[in-house]
Amino acid sequence: MRSSSPLVTDTSGALRGLARRIRALRERRGLKQEDFAARCGISASFASLLERGERSPSYETLVQVAEALGVPLADLFREEDEDAGAHRLVDFVRKNALSRPEVDRLLAVAEVLFTGRSEPPPPAAPPPECREPGCGKPVLARELCGAHYHRERRARAKAEP
């Protein structure tokens, strides 16, 4: 006798959402369904079934789909309106392999454009550096980098009776 469990949920909505995201990501990258299927190592008919939410993909297929689309696996499950438009910015940063300082400059330009300021905010102050001469690494605690902090802490522990 089968019992109805409150933990069992209807997954058809989740499957349809996954299907919509796969299709949207494929189209955003300008891939034809046949090319997408070839990249995933699946048949074009199975790719079509996935995009319509008529087949539930295995974990391995999901990994192949994410690789074919050039996105982390988690992006396949992210709601589109969750970060409306943010995916385009992330794609831009990844595609152009922007460094952290370049992303900071991009954000400074956005700040000027969307806050109405006439000039970007001043750059953030550089992180404090280790007080040990010639080290220059960022500070962890007590004006020391991680290595020097732990070295000093071990020395103090040895000196204590």
C-alpha atoms as one frame of an Amber mdcrd trajectory, in Angstrom:
protein
   0.000   0.000   0.000   1.421   3.403  -1.050   1.114   6.310   1.284   1.029
   9.897   0.228   3.984  11.756   1.672   3.987  15.518   2.228   7.624  15.547
   1.050   6.674  14.418  -2.474   6.119  17.454  -4.670   5.006  18.045  -8.217
   8.230  18.458 -10.194   6.587  19.248 -13.538   6.787  23.008 -12.856  10.459
  22.759 -11.996  11.103  20.691 -15.120   9.333  23.258 -17.300  11.388  26.034
 -15.691  14.607  24.116 -16.350  13.513  23.541 -19.944  12.818  27.277 -20.463
  16.211  28.234 -19.024  18.086  25.728 -21.196  16.346  27.034 -24.303  16.891
  30.684 -23.342  20.598  30.107 -22.664  21.005  28.238 -25.951  19.262  30.994
 -27.907  21.206  33.713 -26.082  24.401  32.067 -27.309  23.100  31.875 -30.869
  23.253  28.079 -31.004  20.974  26.071 -33.251  19.365  23.141 -31.506  21.376
  20.675 -33.623  24.674  22.368 -32.755  23.695  22.478 -29.095  22.815  18.775
 -29.147  26.161  17.923 -30.766  28.043  19.898 -28.091  26.105  18.052 -25.379
  26.607  14.630 -26.954  22.857  14.020 -27.208  20.511  13.644 -30.141  18.689
  16.654 -31.566  15.368  14.999 -30.763  16.382  14.546 -27.101  17.522  18.199
 -26.991  14.088  19.177 -28.301  12.378  17.065 -25.626  14.569  18.677 -22.931
  13.700  22.170 -24.104   9.997  21.357 -24.047  10.221  19.861 -20.562   9.094
  16.453 -21.775  12.163  14.589 -20.549  13.954  14.738 -17.241  17.721  14.881
 -17.815  20.198  12.823 -15.828  22.882  14.532 -13.781  25.470  13.671 -16.440
  23.314  15.256 -19.145  22.887  18.399 -17.033  26.662  18.647 -16.637  27.086
  18.279 -20.424  24.387  20.917 -21.037  26.063  23.380 -18.661  29.448  22.810
 -20.322  27.947  23.210 -23.810  26.352  26.503 -22.757  29.473  27.688 -20.929
  27.692  28.263 -17.621  28.066  26.845 -14.130  25.649  24.003 -13.450  23.801
  26.143 -10.885  22.846  28.647 -13.612  20.562  26.039 -15.149  18.437  26.179
 -12.004  18.501  29.926 -11.377  15.226  31.752 -11.855  15.421  34.284 -14.693
  13.740  37.133 -12.835  15.874  36.449  -9.767  18.657  38.634 -11.177  16.903
  40.181 -14.165  19.598  41.171 -16.642  22.461  40.296 -14.319  23.251  37.225
 -16.403  24.138  39.502 -19.313  26.627  41.395 -17.170  28.147  38.171 -15.874
  28.377  36.828 -19.441  30.092  40.067 -20.526  32.632  39.881 -17.696  33.393
  36.210 -18.407  33.520  36.621 -22.187  35.964  39.519 -21.915  37.899  37.933
 -19.015  37.741  41.185 -17.046  40.033  41.493 -14.054  38.793  42.709 -10.665
  40.062  46.284 -11.292  38.326  46.293 -14.697  35.043  45.171 -13.104  35.472
  47.931 -10.513  35.905  50.490 -13.317  32.824  49.122 -15.088  30.836  49.517
 -11.871  32.166  53.070 -11.424  30.901  53.966 -14.900  27.524  52.423 -14.071
  27.443  54.450 -10.860  27.916  57.663 -12.832  25.308  56.689 -15.416  22.597
  55.620 -13.035  22.991  57.813  -9.979  23.245  61.100 -11.810  26.641  61.984
 -10.377  28.904  63.935 -12.666  32.007  62.047 -11.643  32.736  58.552 -10.400
  33.242  57.992  -6.695  36.837  58.130  -5.503  38.659  54.820  -5.694  38.559
  52.707  -2.580  41.546  52.996  -0.312  44.003  50.148  -0.840  43.873  47.486
   1.843  46.384  47.971   4.653  49.672  46.157   4.221  51.580  43.983   6.655
  53.838  45.971   9.006  56.741  43.564   8.446  59.353  45.347   6.308  59.230
  44.317   2.657  56.170  42.042   3.035  53.403  44.118   1.447  50.707  41.440
   1.821  47.196  42.393   3.000  46.624  42.514   6.745  44.839  39.673   8.529
  45.052  40.954  12.116  47.265  43.107  14.339  48.686  44.852  11.261  50.178
  41.548  10.051  49.516  39.316   7.056  48.343  35.763   7.660  51.824  34.228
   7.671  53.372  36.820   9.973  50.355  36.865  12.290  50.469  33.085  12.786
  54.249  33.135  13.186  53.940  35.784  15.913  51.085  33.903  17.592  53.125
  30.662  17.695  56.129  32.533  19.085  53.980  34.055  21.847  52.509  30.631
  22.679  56.005  29.125  23.024  57.150  32.013  25.227  54.242  31.577  27.649
  54.882  29.150  30.561
